Amino acid sequence: MKLRPLYDKVVVERFEEREERTPSGIIIPDTAREKPQLGKVIAVGPGKLLNNGEIKPLSVKEGDVVLFNKYAGNEVEIDGKKYLVMSEDEILAVVEDYQA
């Protein structure tokens, strides 16, 4: 199945959480960790619909690594993978030269 977002919507695949340890070596469980706020743009809509009927293209494109709000978007699961569908307005920044 493939998602095709409408208007100013963006589909983002959130990066995986890394195992966290305290300085003393205690592993922090998944339930106590915050979810990452970085992800890769998988699909973008055609653009934002303006009041005059024109469509303004989005600033992000497929493949961009983005930083987004902690509670941004709606989580959906397709074919066993989780994605976030959010408005472009919820994206805070595009991360240049991201190193995984």
Coordinates of N, CA, C and O in Angstrom, one line a residue:
M1 N 0.8 -1.2 0.0 CA 0.0 0.0 0.0 C 0.9 1.2 0.0 O 1.9 1.3 0.6
K2 N 0.4 2.3 -0.7 CA 1.2 3.5 -0.8 C 0.3 4.7 -0.4 O -0.8 4.8 -0.8
L3 N 0.9 5.6 0.5 CA 0.2 6.8 0.9 C 0.5 7.9 -0.1 O 1.6 8.2 -0.4
R4 N -0.6 8.7 -0.5 CA -0.4 9.9 -1.2 C -1.1 11.0 -0.5 O -2.3 11.1 -0.4
P5 N -0.3 11.8 0.3 CA -0.8 12.9 1.1 C -1.5 13.9 0.3 O -1.1 14.2 -0.9
L6 N -2.5 14.6 0.9 CA -3.2 15.6 0.2 C -2.7 17.0 0.6 O -2.3 17.2 1.8
Y7 N -2.8 18.0 -0.2 CA -2.4 19.4 0.0 C -1.1 19.5 0.8 O -0.1 19.1 0.3
D8 N -1.2 20.1 2.0 CA 0.1 20.4 2.7 C 0.5 19.3 3.7 O 1.3 19.6 4.6
K9 N 0.0 18.1 3.5 CA 0.3 17.0 4.4 C 1.6 16.4 3.9 O 2.0 16.3 2.8
V10 N 2.4 15.8 4.9 CA 3.7 15.2 4.7 C 3.6 13.9 5.5 O 3.2 13.8 6.6
V11 N 4.2 12.8 4.9 CA 4.3 11.5 5.5 C 5.8 11.4 6.0 O 6.7 11.5 5.1
V12 N 6.0 11.1 7.3 CA 7.3 11.0 7.8 C 7.5 9.7 8.5 O 6.6 9.2 9.2
E13 N 8.6 9.0 8.3 CA 9.0 7.8 9.0 C 9.9 8.2 10.1 O 11.0 8.7 9.9
R14 N 9.5 8.1 11.4 CA 10.2 8.5 12.5 C 11.5 7.6 12.7 O 11.4 6.4 12.4
F15 N 12.6 8.1 13.0 CA 13.8 7.3 13.2 C 13.7 6.5 14.4 O 13.0 6.8 15.3
E16 N 14.3 5.3 14.4 CA 14.3 4.4 15.5 C 14.9 4.9 16.8 O 15.9 5.7 16.7
E17 N 14.4 4.5 17.9 CA 14.9 4.9 19.2 C 16.2 4.1 19.4 O 16.3 3.0 19.1
R18 N 17.2 4.8 20.0 CA 18.4 4.1 20.4 C 18.3 3.7 21.8 O 17.7 4.3 22.6
E19 N 19.0 2.6 22.2 CA 19.0 2.2 23.6 C 19.7 3.2 24.4 O 20.8 3.7 24.0
E20 N 19.1 3.6 25.5 CA 19.7 4.6 26.3 C 20.1 4.0 27.7 O 19.5 3.1 28.2
R21 N 21.3 4.5 28.1 CA 21.8 4.0 29.4 C 22.2 5.3 30.2 O 22.6 6.3 29.7
T22 N 22.0 5.1 31.5 CA 22.5 6.2 32.4 C 24.0 6.1 32.6 O 24.6 5.1 32.2
P23 N 24.7 7.1 33.1 CA 26.1 7.0 33.3 C 26.6 5.8 34.1 O 27.6 5.3 34.0
S24 N 25.7 5.3 35.0 CA 26.0 4.2 35.8 C 25.7 2.8 35.1 O 26.0 1.8 35.7
G25 N 25.2 2.9 33.9 CA 25.0 1.7 33.2 C 23.5 1.1 33.2 O 23.3 0.0 32.6
I26 N 22.6 1.8 33.8 CA 21.2 1.3 33.9 C 20.5 1.6 32.6 O 20.6 2.7 32.0
I27 N 19.9 0.6 32.0 CA 19.2 0.8 30.7 C 17.8 1.4 31.0 O 17.1 0.9 31.8
I28 N 17.5 2.4 30.3 CA 16.2 3.1 30.4 C 15.2 2.4 29.6 O 15.4 2.2 28.4
P29 N 14.1 1.9 30.2 CA 13.1 1.1 29.4 C 12.4 2.0 28.3 O 12.3 3.2 28.5
D30 N 11.8 1.3 27.3 CA 11.1 2.0 26.2 C 10.0 2.9 26.7 O 9.8 4.0 26.2
T31 N 9.3 2.5 27.7 CA 8.2 3.3 28.2 C 8.6 4.6 28.9 O 7.8 5.5 28.9
A32 N 9.8 4.7 29.3 CA 10.2 5.9 30.0 C 11.0 6.8 29.1 O 11.2 8.0 29.4
R33 N 11.3 6.4 27.9 CA 12.0 7.2 26.9 C 11.0 8.1 26.1 O 9.9 7.7 25.8
E34 N 11.5 9.2 25.7 CA 10.8 10.0 24.7 C 11.0 9.6 23.3 O 12.1 9.1 23.0
K35 N 10.0 9.7 22.4 CA 10.2 9.3 21.1 C 11.1 10.3 20.3 O 11.0 11.5 20.6
P36 N 11.8 9.8 19.4 CA 12.7 10.7 18.6 C 11.8 11.8 17.8 O 10.7 11.5 17.4
Q37 N 12.4 13.0 17.7 CA 11.7 14.0 17.0 C 12.3 14.2 15.6 O 12.1 15.3 15.0
L38 N 13.1 13.3 15.1 CA 13.7 13.3 13.8 C 13.1 12.2 12.9 O 12.8 11.1 13.4
G39 N 12.9 12.5 11.7 CA 12.4 11.5 10.8 C 12.7 11.8 9.3 O 13.2 12.9 9.0
K40 N 12.5 10.8 8.4 CA 12.7 11.0 7.0 C 11.4 11.2 6.3 O 10.4 10.5 6.6
V41 N 11.3 12.2 5.4 CA 10.1 12.4 4.7 C 9.9 11.4 3.6 O 10.8 11.1 2.8
I42 N 8.8 10.7 3.6 CA 8.5 9.6 2.7 C 7.7 10.0 1.5 O 7.9 9.6 0.4
A43 N 6.8 10.9 1.8 CA 5.9 11.5 0.7 C 5.4 12.9 1.1 O 5.2 13.2 2.3
V44 N 5.2 13.7 0.1 CA 4.6 15.0 0.3 C 3.4 15.3 -0.6 O 3.3 14.7 -1.7
G45 N 2.5 16.1 -0.1 CA 1.4 16.5 -0.9 C 1.8 17.5 -2.0 O 2.9 18.0 -2.0
P46 N 0.8 17.9 -2.8 CA 1.2 18.9 -3.9 C 1.4 20.3 -3.4 O 2.1 21.0 -4.1
G47 N 0.9 20.7 -2.2 CA 1.2 22.0 -1.7 C 0.0 22.5 -0.9 O -1.1 21.9 -0.8
K48 N 0.2 23.7 -0.4 CA -0.8 24.4 0.5 C -1.8 25.1 -0.4 O -1.4 25.9 -1.3
L49 N -3.1 24.9 -0.2 CA -4.1 25.6 -0.9 C -4.3 27.0 -0.3 O -4.7 27.1 0.8
L50 N -4.1 28.0 -1.2 CA -4.3 29.4 -0.7 C -5.7 29.8 -0.9 O -6.5 29.2 -1.6
N51 N -6.0 31.0 -0.3 CA -7.4 31.5 -0.4 C -7.8 31.8 -1.8 O -9.0 31.7 -2.1
N52 N -6.9 32.2 -2.6 CA -7.2 32.5 -4.0 C -7.3 31.3 -4.9 O -7.5 31.4 -6.1
G53 N -7.2 30.1 -4.4 CA -7.3 28.9 -5.1 C -6.0 28.3 -5.7 O -6.0 27.2 -6.2
E54 N -4.9 29.1 -5.6 CA -3.6 28.6 -6.1 C -3.0 27.6 -5.0 O -3.4 27.6 -3.9
I55 N -2.1 26.8 -5.5 CA -1.4 25.8 -4.7 C 0.0 26.3 -4.6 O 0.7 26.4 -5.6
K56 N 0.5 26.5 -3.3 CA 1.9 26.9 -3.1 C 2.7 25.6 -2.8 O 2.3 24.9 -1.9
P57 N 3.7 25.4 -3.5 CA 4.5 24.1 -3.3 C 5.1 24.1 -1.9 O 5.4 25.2 -1.3
L58 N 5.3 22.9 -1.4 CA 5.9 22.7 0.0 C 7.4 23.0 0.0 O 8.1 22.8 -1.1
S59 N 7.9 23.3 1.1 CA 9.4 23.6 1.3 C 10.2 22.3 1.5 O 11.4 22.3 1.3
V60 N 9.5 21.2 1.9 CA 10.2 19.9 2.1 C 10.0 19.0 0.9 O 9.0 19.2 0.2
K61 N 10.9 18.1 0.7 CA 10.7 17.1 -0.4 C 11.0 15.7 0.1 O 11.6 15.5 1.2
E62 N 10.7 14.7 -0.7 CA 10.9 13.3 -0.3 C 12.4 13.1 0.0 O 13.3 13.6 -0.8
G63 N 12.8 12.4 1.0 CA 14.2 12.1 1.4 C 14.8 13.1 2.4 O 15.8 12.8 2.9
D64 N 14.1 14.3 2.6 CA 14.6 15.2 3.6 C 14.5 14.6 5.0 O 13.6 13.9 5.3
V65 N 15.5 14.9 5.8 CA 15.5 14.6 7.3 C 15.0 15.8 8.0 O 15.5 16.9 7.8
V66 N 13.9 15.6 8.8 CA 13.2 16.8 9.4 C 13.1 16.6 10.9 O 13.1 15.5 11.4
L67 N 13.1 17.8 11.6 CA 12.9 17.9 13.0 C 11.4 18.4 13.2 O 11.0 19.4 12.5
F68 N 10.7 17.7 14.0 CA 9.2 18.1 14.2 C 8.9 18.2 15.7 O 9.6 17.7 16.5
N69 N 7.7 18.7 16.0 CA 7.2 18.9 17.3 C 7.1 17.5 18.0 O 6.8 16.5 17.3
K70 N 7.2 17.5 19.3 CA 7.1 16.2 20.0 C 5.7 15.5 19.8 O 5.6 14.3 19.7
Y71 N 4.7 16.3 19.7 CA 3.3 15.7 19.6 C 2.8 16.0 18.2 O 1.5 16.0 18.0
A72 N 3.6 16.1 17.2 CA 3.2 16.4 15.8 C 2.6 15.2 15.1 O 2.9 14.1 15.3
G73 N 1.6 15.5 14.3 CA 1.1 14.5 13.4 C 0.2 13.5 14.0 O -0.1 13.4 15.2
N74 N -0.3 12.6 13.1 CA -1.1 11.5 13.5 C -0.4 10.2 13.1 O 0.0 10.1 12.0
E75 N -0.3 9.3 14.1 CA 0.5 8.0 13.8 C -0.5 7.1 13.1 O -1.6 6.8 13.5
V76 N 0.0 6.5 12.0 CA -0.7 5.4 11.2 C 0.2 4.3 11.0 O 1.4 4.4 10.9
E77 N -0.4 3.1 10.9 CA 0.4 1.9 10.7 C 0.0 1.3 9.3 O -1.2 1.0 9.1
I78 N 0.9 1.1 8.4 CA 0.7 0.5 7.1 C 1.7 -0.6 6.9 O 2.9 -0.4 6.9
D79 N 1.2 -1.8 6.6 CA 2.0 -2.9 6.3 C 3.0 -3.2 7.4 O 4.2 -3.5 7.2
G80 N 2.6 -3.0 8.7 CA 3.5 -3.2 9.8 C 4.5 -2.1 10.1 O 5.3 -2.3 11.1
K81 N 4.5 -1.0 9.4 CA 5.4 0.1 9.7 C 4.6 1.3 10.1 O 3.5 1.5 9.6
K82 N 5.2 2.0 11.1 CA 4.5 3.2 11.6 C 5.0 4.5 10.9 O 6.2 4.6 10.7
Y83 N 4.1 5.3 10.6 CA 4.4 6.6 10.0 C 3.6 7.7 10.7 O 2.6 7.5 11.4
L84 N 4.1 8.9 10.5 CA 3.4 10.1 11.0 C 2.9 10.9 9.8 O 3.6 11.1 8.8
V85 N 1.6 11.3 9.8 CA 1.1 12.2 8.8 C 0.8 13.5 9.5 O 0.1 13.6 10.4
M86 N 1.5 14.6 9.0 CA 1.4 15.9 9.6 C 1.4 17.0 8.6 O 1.7 16.8 7.4
S87 N 1.0 18.1 9.0 CA 1.0 19.3 8.1 C 2.4 19.8 8.1 O 3.2 19.6 9.0
E88 N 2.7 20.5 7.0 CA 4.1 21.1 6.8 C 4.3 22.1 8.0 O 5.5 22.2 8.4
D89 N 3.3 22.7 8.5 CA 3.5 23.7 9.6 C 4.0 23.1 10.8 O 4.6 23.8 11.7
E90 N 3.8 21.8 11.0 CA 4.3 21.1 12.2 C 5.8 20.7 12.2 O 6.4 20.3 13.1
I91 N 6.4 20.9 11.0 CA 7.8 20.6 10.8 C 8.6 21.9 11.2 O 8.3 23.0 10.7
L92 N 9.6 21.7 12.1 CA 10.3 22.8 12.6 C 11.5 23.2 11.7 O 11.8 24.4 11.6
A93 N 12.2 22.2 11.2 CA 13.4 22.4 10.4 C 13.8 21.2 9.5 O 13.4 20.1 9.9
V94 N 14.5 21.5 8.5 CA 15.1 20.4 7.7 C 16.6 20.3 8.2 O 17.3 21.3 8.3
V95 N 17.0 19.1 8.5 CA 18.3 18.8 9.0 C 19.3 18.6 7.8 O 19.1 17.6 7.1
E96 N 20.2 19.4 7.7 CA 21.2 19.3 6.6 C 22.3 18.4 7.0 O 22.7 18.4 8.1
D97 N 22.8 17.6 6.1 CA 24.0 16.7 6.3 C 23.8 15.8 7.5 O 24.7 15.7 8.4
Y98 N 22.7 15.2 7.7 CA 22.4 14.3 8.8 C 23.3 13.1 8.8 O 23.3 12.4 7.7
Q99 N 23.9 12.7 9.9 CA 24.7 11.5 10.0 C 24.0 10.5 11.0 O 23.9 10.9 12.1
A100 N 23.6 9.4 10.5 CA 22.9 8.4 11.4 C 23.8 7.8 12.4 O 24.9 7.7 12.4

